[in-house]
Coordinates of C-alpha atoms in Angstrom, one line a residue:
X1 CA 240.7 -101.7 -137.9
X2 CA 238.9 -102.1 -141.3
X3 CA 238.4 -104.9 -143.0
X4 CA 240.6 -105.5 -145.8
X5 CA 238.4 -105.8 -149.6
X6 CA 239.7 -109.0 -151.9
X7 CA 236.8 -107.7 -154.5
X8 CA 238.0 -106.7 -158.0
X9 CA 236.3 -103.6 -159.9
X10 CA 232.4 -104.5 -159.8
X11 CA 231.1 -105.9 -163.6
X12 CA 228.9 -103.4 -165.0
X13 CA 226.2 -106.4 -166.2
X14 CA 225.3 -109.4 -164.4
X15 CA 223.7 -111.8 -165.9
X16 CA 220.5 -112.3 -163.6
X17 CA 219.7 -117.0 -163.8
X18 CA 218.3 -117.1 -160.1
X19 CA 216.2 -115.0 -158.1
X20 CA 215.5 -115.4 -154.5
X21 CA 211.5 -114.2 -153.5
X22 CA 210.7 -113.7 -150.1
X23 CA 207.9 -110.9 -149.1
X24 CA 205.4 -109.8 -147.0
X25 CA 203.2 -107.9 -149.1
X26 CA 202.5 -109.7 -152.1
X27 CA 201.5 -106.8 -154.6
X28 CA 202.6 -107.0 -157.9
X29 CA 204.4 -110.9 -157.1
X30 CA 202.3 -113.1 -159.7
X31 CA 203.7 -110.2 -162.4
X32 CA 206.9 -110.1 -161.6
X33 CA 207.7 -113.6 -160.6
X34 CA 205.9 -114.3 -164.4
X35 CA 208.3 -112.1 -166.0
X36 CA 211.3 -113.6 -164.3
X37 CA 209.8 -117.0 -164.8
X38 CA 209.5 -115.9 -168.5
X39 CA 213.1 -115.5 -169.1
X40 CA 213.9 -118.4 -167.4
X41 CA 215.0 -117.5 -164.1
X42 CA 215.2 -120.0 -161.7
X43 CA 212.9 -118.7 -158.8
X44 CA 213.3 -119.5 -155.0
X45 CA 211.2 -119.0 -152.5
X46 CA 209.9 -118.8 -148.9
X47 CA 206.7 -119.9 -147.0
X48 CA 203.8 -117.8 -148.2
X49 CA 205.7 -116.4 -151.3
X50 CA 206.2 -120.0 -152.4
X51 CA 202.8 -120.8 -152.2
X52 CA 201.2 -117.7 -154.5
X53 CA 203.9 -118.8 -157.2
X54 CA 203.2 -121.9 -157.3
X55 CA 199.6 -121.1 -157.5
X56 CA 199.9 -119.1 -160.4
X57 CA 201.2 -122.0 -162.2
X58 CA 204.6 -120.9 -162.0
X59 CA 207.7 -123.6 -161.4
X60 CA 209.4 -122.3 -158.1
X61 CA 211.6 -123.6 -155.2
X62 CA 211.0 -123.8 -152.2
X63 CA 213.9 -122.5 -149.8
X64 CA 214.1 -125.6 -147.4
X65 CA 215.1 -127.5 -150.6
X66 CA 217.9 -125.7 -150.9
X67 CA 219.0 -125.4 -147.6
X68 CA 218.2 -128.9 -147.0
X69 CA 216.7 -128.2 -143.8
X70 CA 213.2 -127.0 -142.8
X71 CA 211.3 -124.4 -141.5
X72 CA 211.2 -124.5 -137.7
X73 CA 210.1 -122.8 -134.4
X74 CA 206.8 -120.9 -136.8
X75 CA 209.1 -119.8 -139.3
X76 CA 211.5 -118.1 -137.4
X77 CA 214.6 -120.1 -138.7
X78 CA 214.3 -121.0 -142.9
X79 CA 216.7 -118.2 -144.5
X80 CA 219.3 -117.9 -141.7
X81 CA 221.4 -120.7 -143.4
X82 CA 224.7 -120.8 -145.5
X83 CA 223.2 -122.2 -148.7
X84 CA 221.6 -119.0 -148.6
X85 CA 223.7 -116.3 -147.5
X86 CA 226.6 -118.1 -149.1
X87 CA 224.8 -117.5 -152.4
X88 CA 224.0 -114.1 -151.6
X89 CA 227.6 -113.1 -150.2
X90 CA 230.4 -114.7 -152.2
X91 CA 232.7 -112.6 -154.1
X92 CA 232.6 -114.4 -157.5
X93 CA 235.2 -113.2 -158.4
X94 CA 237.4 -114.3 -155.9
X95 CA 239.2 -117.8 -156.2
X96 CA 238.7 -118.9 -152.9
X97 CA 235.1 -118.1 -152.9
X98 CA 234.5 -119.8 -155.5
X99 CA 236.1 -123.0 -154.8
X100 CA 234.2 -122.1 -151.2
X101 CA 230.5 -122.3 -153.2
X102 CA 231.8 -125.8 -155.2
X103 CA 233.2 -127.1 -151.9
X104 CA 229.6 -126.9 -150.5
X105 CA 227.1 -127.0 -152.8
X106 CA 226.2 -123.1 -152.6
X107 CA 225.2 -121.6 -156.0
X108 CA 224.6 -118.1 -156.2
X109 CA 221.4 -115.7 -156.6
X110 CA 221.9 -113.1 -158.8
X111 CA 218.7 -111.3 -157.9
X112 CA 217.0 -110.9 -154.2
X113 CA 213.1 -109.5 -154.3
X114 CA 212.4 -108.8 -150.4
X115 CA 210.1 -106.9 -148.3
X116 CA 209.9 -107.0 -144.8
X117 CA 207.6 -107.8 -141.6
X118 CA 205.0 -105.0 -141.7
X119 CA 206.3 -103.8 -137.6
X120 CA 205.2 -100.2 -138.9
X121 CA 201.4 -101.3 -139.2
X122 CA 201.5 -103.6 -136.4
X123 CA 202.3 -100.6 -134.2
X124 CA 200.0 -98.5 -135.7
X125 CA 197.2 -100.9 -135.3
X126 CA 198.1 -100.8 -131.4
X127 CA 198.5 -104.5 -131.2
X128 CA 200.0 -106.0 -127.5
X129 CA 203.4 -106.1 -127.0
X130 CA 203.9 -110.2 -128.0
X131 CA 202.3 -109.7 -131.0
X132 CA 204.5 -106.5 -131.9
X133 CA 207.4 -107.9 -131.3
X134 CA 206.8 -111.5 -133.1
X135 CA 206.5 -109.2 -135.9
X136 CA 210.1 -107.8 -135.9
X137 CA 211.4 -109.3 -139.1
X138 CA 215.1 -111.3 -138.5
X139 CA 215.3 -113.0 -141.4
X140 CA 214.6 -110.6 -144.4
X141 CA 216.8 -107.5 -143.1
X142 CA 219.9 -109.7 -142.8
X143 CA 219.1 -110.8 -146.4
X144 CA 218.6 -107.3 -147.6
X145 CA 221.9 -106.5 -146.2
X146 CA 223.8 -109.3 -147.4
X147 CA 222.5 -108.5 -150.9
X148 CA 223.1 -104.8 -150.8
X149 CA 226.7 -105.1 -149.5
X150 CA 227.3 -107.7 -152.5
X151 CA 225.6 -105.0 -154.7
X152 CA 228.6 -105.7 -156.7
X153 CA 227.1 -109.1 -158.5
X154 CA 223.4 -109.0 -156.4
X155 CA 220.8 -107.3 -157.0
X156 CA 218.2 -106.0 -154.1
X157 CA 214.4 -105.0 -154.3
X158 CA 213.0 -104.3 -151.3
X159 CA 209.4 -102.6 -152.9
X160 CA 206.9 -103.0 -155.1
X161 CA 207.4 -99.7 -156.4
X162 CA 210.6 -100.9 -157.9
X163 CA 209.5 -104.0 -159.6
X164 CA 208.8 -101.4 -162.8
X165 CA 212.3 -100.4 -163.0
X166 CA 213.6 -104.0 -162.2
X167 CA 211.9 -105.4 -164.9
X168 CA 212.7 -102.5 -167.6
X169 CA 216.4 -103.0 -166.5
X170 CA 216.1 -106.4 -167.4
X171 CA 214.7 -106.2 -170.8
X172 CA 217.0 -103.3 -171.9
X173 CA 219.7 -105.5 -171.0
X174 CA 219.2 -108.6 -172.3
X175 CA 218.3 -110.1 -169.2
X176 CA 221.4 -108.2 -167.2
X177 CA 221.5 -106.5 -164.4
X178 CA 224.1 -102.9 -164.1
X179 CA 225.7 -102.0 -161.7
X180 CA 224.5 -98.6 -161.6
X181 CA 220.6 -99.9 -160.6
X182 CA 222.2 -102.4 -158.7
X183 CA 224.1 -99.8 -156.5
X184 CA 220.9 -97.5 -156.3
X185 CA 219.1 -100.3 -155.5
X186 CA 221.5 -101.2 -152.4
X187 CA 221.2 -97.8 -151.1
X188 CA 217.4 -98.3 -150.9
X189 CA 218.0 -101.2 -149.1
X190 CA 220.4 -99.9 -146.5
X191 CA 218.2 -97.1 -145.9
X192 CA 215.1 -99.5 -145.6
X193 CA 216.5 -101.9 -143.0
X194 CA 217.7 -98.4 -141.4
X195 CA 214.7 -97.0 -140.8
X196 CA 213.3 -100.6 -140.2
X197 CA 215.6 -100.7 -137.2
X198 CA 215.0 -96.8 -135.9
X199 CA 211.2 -97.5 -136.1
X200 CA 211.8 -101.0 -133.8
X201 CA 214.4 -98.9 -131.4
X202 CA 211.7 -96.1 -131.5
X203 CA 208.8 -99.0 -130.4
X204 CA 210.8 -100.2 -127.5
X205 CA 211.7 -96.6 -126.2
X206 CA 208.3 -95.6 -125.6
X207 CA 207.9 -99.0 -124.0
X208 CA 210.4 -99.7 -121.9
X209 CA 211.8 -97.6 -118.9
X210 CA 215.4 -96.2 -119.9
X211 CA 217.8 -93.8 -119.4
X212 CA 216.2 -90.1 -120.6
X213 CA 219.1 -89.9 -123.3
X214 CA 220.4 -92.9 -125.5
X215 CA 224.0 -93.7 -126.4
X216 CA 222.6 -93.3 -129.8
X217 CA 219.2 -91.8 -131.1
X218 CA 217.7 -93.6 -134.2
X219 CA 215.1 -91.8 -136.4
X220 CA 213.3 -92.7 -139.6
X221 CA 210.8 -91.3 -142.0
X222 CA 209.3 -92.9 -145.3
X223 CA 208.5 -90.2 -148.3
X224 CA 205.7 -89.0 -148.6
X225 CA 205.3 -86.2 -150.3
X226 CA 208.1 -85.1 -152.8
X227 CA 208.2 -80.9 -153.0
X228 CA 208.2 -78.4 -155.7
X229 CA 210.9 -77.1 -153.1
X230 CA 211.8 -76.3 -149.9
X231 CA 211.9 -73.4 -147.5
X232 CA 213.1 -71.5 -150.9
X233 CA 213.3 -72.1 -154.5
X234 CA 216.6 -73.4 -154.5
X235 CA 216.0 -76.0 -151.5
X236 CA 214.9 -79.6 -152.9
X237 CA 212.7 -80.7 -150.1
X238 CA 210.2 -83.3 -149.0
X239 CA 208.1 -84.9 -146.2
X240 CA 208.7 -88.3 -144.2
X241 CA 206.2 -89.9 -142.0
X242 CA 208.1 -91.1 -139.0
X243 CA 205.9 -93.6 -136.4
X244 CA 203.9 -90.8 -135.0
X245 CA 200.9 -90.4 -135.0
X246 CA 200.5 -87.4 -132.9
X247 CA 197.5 -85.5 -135.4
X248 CA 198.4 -82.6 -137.4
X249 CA 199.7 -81.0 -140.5
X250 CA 201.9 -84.6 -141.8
X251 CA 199.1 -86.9 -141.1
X252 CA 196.7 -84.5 -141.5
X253 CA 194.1 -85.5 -145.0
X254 CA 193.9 -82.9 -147.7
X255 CA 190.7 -82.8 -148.6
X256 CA 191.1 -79.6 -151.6
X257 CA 193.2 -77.3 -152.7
X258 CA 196.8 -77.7 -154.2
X259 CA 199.8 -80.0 -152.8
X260 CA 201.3 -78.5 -149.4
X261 CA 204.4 -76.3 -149.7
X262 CA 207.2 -77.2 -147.2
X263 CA 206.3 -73.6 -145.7
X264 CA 202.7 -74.4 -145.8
X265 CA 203.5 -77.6 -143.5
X266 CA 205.9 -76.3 -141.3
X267 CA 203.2 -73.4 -140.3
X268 CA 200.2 -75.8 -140.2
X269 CA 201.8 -77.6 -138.1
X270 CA 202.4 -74.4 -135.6
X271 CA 199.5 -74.0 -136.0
X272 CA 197.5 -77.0 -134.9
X273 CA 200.1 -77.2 -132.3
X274 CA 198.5 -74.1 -130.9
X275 CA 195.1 -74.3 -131.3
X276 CA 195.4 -78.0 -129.9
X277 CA 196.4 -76.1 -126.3
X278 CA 192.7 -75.5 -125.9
X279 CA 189.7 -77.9 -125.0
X280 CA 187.5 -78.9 -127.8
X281 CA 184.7 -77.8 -125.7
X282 CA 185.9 -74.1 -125.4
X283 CA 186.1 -72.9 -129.8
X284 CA 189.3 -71.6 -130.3
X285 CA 191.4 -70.3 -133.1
X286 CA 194.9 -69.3 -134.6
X287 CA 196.0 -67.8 -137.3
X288 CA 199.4 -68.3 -138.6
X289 CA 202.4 -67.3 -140.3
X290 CA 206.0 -67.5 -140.9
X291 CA 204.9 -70.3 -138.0
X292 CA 204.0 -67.3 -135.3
X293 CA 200.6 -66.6 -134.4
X294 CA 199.1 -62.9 -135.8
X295 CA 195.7 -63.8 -133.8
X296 CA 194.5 -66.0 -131.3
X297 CA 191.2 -66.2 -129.6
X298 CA 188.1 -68.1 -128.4
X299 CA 184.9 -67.7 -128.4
X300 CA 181.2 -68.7 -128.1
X301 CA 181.7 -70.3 -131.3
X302 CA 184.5 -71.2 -134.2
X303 CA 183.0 -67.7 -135.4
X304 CA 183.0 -65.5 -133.5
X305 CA 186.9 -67.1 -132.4
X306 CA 187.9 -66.4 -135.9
X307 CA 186.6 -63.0 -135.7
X308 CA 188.3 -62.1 -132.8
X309 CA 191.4 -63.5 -133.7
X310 CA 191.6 -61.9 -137.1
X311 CA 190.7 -58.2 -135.5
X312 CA 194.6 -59.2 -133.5
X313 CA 196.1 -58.1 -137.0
X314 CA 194.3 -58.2 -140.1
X315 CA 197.1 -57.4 -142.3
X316 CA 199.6 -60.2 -141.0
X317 CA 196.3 -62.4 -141.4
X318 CA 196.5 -62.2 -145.2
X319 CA 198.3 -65.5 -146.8
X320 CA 198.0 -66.8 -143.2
X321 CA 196.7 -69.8 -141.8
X322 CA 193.8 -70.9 -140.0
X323 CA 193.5 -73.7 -137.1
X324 CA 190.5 -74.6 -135.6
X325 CA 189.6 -76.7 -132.4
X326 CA 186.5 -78.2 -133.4
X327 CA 185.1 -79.2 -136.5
X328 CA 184.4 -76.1 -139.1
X329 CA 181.3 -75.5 -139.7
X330 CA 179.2 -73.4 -142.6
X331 CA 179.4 -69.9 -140.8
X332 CA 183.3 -69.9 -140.0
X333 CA 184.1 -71.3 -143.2
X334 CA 182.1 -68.5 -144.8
X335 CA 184.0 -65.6 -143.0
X336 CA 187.1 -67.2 -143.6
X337 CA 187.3 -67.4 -147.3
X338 CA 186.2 -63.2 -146.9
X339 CA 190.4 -63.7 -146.7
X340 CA 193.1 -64.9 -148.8
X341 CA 193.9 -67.9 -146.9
X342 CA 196.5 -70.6 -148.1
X343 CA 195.7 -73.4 -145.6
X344 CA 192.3 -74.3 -142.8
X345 CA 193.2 -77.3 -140.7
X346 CA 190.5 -78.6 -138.4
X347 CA 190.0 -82.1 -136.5
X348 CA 186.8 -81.9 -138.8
X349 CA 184.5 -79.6 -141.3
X350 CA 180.6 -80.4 -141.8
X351 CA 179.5 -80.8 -145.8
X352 CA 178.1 -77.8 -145.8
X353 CA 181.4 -75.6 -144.8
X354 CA 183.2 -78.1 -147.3
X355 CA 181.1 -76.8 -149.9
X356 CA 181.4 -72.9 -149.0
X357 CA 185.4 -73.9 -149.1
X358 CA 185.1 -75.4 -152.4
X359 CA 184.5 -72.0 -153.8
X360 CA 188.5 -71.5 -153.3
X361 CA 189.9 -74.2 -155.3
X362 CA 193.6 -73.6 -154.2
X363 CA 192.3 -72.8 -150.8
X364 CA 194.1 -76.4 -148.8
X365 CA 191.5 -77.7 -146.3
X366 CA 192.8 -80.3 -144.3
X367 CA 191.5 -82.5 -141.7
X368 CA 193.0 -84.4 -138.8
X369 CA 190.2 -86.5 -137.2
X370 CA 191.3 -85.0 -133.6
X371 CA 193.9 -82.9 -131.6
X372 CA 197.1 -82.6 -130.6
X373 CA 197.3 -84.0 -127.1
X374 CA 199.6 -80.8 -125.7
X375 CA 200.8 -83.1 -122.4
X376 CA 201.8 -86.1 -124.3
X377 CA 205.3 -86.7 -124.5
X378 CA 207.8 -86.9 -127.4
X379 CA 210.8 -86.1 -128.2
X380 CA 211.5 -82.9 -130.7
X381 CA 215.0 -83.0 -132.9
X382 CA 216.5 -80.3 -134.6
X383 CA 219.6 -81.0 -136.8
X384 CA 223.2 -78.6 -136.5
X385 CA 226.2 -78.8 -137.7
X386 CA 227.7 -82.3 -137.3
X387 CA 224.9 -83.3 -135.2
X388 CA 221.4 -83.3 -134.1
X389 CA 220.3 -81.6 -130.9
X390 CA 217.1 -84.0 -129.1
X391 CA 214.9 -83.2 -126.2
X392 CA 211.3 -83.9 -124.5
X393 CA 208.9 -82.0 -126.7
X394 CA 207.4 -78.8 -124.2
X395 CA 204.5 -80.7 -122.8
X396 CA 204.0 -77.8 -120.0
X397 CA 200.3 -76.8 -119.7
X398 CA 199.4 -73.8 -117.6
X399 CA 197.1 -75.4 -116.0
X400 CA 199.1 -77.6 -114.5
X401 CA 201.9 -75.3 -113.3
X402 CA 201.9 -74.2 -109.2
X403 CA 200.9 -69.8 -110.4
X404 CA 202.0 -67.9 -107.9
X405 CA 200.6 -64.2 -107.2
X406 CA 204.3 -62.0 -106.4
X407 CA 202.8 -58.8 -105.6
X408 CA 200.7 -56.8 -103.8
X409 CA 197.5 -56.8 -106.2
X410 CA 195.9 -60.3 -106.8
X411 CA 194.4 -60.3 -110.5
X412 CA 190.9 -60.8 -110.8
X413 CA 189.1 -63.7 -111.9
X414 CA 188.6 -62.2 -115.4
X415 CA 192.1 -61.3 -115.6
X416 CA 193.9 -64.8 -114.6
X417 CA 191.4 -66.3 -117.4
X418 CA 193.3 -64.1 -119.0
X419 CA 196.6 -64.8 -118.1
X420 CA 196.6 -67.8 -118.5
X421 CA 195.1 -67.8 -122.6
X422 CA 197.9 -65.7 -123.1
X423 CA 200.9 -67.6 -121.4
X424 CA 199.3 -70.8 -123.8
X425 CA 200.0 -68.5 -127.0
X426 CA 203.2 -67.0 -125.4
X427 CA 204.7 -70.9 -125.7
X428 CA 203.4 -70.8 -129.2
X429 CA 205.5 -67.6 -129.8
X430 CA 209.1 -67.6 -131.1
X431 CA 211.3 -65.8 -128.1
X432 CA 211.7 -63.4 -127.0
X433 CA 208.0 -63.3 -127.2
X434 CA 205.6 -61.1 -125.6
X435 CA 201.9 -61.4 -125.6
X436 CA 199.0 -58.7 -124.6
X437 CA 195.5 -60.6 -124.5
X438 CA 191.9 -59.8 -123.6
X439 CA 188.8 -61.2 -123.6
X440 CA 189.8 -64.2 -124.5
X441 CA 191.7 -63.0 -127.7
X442 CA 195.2 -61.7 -128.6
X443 CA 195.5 -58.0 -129.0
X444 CA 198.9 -57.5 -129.6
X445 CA 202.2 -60.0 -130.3
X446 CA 205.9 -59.4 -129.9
X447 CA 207.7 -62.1 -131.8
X448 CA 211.2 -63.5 -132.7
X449 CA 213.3 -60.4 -131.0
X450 CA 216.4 -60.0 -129.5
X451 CA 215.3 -58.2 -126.5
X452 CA 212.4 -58.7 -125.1
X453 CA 211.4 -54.5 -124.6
X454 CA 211.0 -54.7 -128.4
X455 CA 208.9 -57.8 -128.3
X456 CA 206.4 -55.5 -125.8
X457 CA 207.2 -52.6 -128.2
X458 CA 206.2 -54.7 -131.4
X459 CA 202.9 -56.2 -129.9
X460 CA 201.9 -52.5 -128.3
X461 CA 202.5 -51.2 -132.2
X462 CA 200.5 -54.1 -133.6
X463 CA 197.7 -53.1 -131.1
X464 CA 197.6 -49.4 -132.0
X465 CA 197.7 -50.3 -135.9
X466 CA 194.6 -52.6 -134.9
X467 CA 192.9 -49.7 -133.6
X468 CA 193.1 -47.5 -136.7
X469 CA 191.9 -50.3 -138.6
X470 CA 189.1 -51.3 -136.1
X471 CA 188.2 -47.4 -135.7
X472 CA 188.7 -48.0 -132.2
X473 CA 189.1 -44.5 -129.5
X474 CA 192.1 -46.4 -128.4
X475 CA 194.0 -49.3 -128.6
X476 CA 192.8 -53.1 -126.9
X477 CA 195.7 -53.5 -124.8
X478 CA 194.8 -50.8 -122.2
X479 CA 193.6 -53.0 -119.3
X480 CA 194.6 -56.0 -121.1
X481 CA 197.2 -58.7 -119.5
X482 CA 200.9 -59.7 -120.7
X483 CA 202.2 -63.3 -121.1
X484 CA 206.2 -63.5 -121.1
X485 CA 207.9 -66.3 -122.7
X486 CA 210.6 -66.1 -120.2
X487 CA 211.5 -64.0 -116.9
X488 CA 212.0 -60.3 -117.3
X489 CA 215.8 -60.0 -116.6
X490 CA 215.3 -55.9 -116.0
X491 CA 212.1 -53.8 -115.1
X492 CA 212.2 -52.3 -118.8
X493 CA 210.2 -54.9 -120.4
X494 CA 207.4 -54.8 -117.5
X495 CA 207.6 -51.0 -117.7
X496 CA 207.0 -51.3 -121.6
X497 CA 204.0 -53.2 -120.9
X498 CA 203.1 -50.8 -118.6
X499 CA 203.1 -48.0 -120.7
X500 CA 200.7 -50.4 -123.5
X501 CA 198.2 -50.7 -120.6
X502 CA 198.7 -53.8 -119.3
X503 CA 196.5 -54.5 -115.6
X504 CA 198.3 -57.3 -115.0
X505 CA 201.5 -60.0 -116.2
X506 CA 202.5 -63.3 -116.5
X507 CA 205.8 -64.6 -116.5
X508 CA 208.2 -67.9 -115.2
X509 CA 210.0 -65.7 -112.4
X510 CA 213.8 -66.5 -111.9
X511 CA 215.8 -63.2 -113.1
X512 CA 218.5 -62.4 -110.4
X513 CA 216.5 -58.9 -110.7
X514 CA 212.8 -60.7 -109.6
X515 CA 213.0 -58.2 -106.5
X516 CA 213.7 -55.2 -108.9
X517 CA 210.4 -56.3 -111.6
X518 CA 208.1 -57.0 -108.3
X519 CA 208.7 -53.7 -107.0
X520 CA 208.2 -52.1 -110.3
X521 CA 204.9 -54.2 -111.0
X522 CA 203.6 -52.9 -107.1
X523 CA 205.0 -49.4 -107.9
X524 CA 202.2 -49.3 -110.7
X525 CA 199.1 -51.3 -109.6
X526 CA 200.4 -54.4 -111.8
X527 CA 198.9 -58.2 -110.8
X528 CA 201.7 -60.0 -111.3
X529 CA 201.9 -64.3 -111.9
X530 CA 205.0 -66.4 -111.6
X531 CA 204.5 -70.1 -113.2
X532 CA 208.1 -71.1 -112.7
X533 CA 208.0 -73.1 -116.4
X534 CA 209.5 -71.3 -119.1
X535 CA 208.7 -71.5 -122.8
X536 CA 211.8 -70.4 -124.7
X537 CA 210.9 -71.6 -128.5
X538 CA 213.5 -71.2 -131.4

């Protein structure tokens, strides 16, 4: 049952006498607590606040004065009191609150300048567990909270970034607070202690043993970067950093070029996520876009990757973007910018590629300072309709999986190299996906179809359009391999694949019809590969 409200329309101003200062990082505190202090607010503090007032000369209070009790147990216990949350909660205008306040001495704060522990940096800085978790902040959220519910009469800072704004309000109104910035205000402090309390739930997940699923999932971001727009023009869009730090395209540094699009992002990312599949050791690189590969190889080096890649399909190529496995040096930047490119992500670039790329001004070059560890775990969510769908990010690697040979013909050593590049780019591949490969590179891709015959059809057309443009007698997949995304449920897709040239396939296995595609694969001299893992993507 809800609680019933005794509160009265909220006043529009309030005037602001006594401000309550307690925060962790101290920028911009002397300014503000001077412009406060200026116009005769009363200031209260706490701990390490208190002491950079007072050092700038200002007059200020310390909390345990008011509460009449100290700080104890390392500062643990100096807020939690009801001189303070009495001031911060009471409905003034409510009789019996007020007589409340008189009846014990409470007097109210009319302003509330917090920021919390700094548990996101702490974590980030991969301290041990005590230490993490001495920095979970008690105190300052339930203050926060207090104020922002009493947003009517209180309020609520909880960043530097608003101290601006707080003190523009403030001179605009004679010294007033509205309720308009106060209600604002609130909402960035609910959503603050919000994501506060994801990113501790978050911590303790990865380091505790639990059930797979929680009774509730918690997730939080902080902005930043704001978007000209999202997906389309009419989409307002932007990008939160959540607590992981898994490298790529939202922790990746920009470097040149103009400010990522939410397209540009959401690709990168596909991007690195592929091209992180593969050994630094061993070059390798993908191009990207509408977040499906067009071209995927390696090769003796970042060159002669890229080449291969973009000889996959050069027209898809244009626009596209470009991950690399290693750090890009002077003679794959040089044949990349031969392209209209929109982004290059790499876990590094030497100065002298960085100079060849600085030819393309809007060209975005980004760095991530390593890859993407494809086996590390995670959890991937995707929002619907009155909900939000979670599970284990698809940390499968081929060359972990049991491959099993299902017919007569075992594939060569050339061709499971093979098959098992292209199964890597197949998980990359938005189903039904289909994946013809050679050499080490992609020579034909099937993506984002309803059936998975016209996934082989599509990547045997890209292949023979690849040819004409290459000036090629014929087109790369004839004696290539095939990577399936998923089991072939009927023989048509295998036949399909077939008829491209395919030598040999690999695929999870499972269909009711296994028998059916087997026979159909011996029927024709086909090397077929069951992994048993399949790598549906959506």
């Amino acid at each position: 049952m809800a609680v019933a409200s005794k509160r009265i329309p909220a006043p529009d101003r309030v005037p602001v006498r006594r401000a309550l200062l307690s925060v962790s990082d101290k920028s911009g505190l002397v300014e503000l607590a001077n412009t406060l202090a200026g116009r005769g607010i009363e200031l209260v503090s706490t701990g390490g606040t208190r002491k950079v007032i007072a050092d700038a000369g200002l007059p200020v209070t310390d909390v345990s004065e008011v509460t009449g009790f100290p700080e104890i147990m390392d500062g643990r216990v100096k807020t939690l009191h009801p001189a303070v949350h009495g001031g911060l909660l009471a409905v003034r205008d409510d009789p019996e609150h007020v007589l409340a306040m008189e009846a014990n001495g409470i007097r109210p704060f009319d302003l509330v300048v917090i920021n919390l522990y700094p548990f996101e940096e702490v974590v980030a800085g991969n301290e041990d567990d005590p230490t993490t978790i001495e920095n979970i902040d008690i105190g300052g959220p339930a203050m926060v909270r207090a104020s922002a519910k009493n947003h009517a009469y209180v309020t609520v800072a909880t960043n530097p970034a608003d101290y601006g704004e707080l003190v523009e309000m403030l001179e605009q109104h004679d010294g007033c607070s509205t309720y308009a910035i106060r209600r604002r205000f609130a909402l960035k402090a609910f959503q603050r202690t919000a994501s506060y309390d994801a990113m501790i739930a978050g911590y303790l997940a990865d380091t505790t043993e639990a059930p797979q699923l929680a009774r509730q999932h918690a997730a939080a971001g902080t902005l930043s970067l704001a978007m000209r727009y999202g997906e389309n023009p009419h989409q307002a869009a932007g990008l939160y950093l959540s607590g992981d730090r898994r490298p790529g395209a939202a922790r990746a540094t920009l470097l040149q070029g103009k400010a990522l699009s939410y397209n540009n992002i959401n690709d990168t990312d596909a991007a690195f996520e592929l091209v992180s599949e593969f050994d630094a050791g061993a070059p390798a690189v993908a191009i990207i876009k509408h977040a499906n590969p067009c071209g995927v190889a390696t090769g003796a080096s970042l060159l002669e990757a890229y080449r291969k890649a973009f000889e996959c399909d050069q027209t898809s190529a244009f626009g596209g973007i470009v991950a690399l496995n290693g750090v890009l040096d002077a003679d794959a930047a040089a044949e990349i910018v031969k392209v209209f490119t929109e982004v290059i992500i790499a876990p590094g670039v030497t100065d002298a590629a960085a100079k060849i790329i600085a030819a393309k001004k809007n060209l975005r070059l980004l760095t991530t300072g390593g890859l993407a560890d494809p086996r590390a775990g995670g959890k991937v969510v995707k929002s619907v309709a009155g909900g939000l769908l979670v599970q284990d990010r698809d940390n499968a690697v081929v060359d972990d999986l049991d491959l099993k040979c299902v017919t007569k013909r075992q594939p060569s050593e050339a061709e499971l190299a093979d098959l098992k590049f292209a199964f890597r780019v197949a998980k990359h591949v938005k189903s039904n996906a289909i994946v013809y490969a050679r050499d080490g590179a992609t020579v034909g891709i099937g993506a984002g179809q309803m059936s998975r015959v016209d996934s082989a059809r599509i990547a045997a057309r890209k292949a023979e359009d690849a040819a004409v443009a290459l000036g090629l007698p014929e087109p790369r997949t004839k004696g290539c391999v095939v990577a399936s995304d998923a089991f072939f449920p009927f023989a048509d897709g295998l036949l399909s694949a077939v008829e491209a040239g395919a030598k040999a396939v690999i695929q999870p296995g499972g269909s009711m019809r296994d028998d059916e595609v087997i026979a159909a694969a011996d029927a024709h001299g086909i090397a077929m590969v069951t992994t048993g893992v399949r790598h549906f993507r959506h």
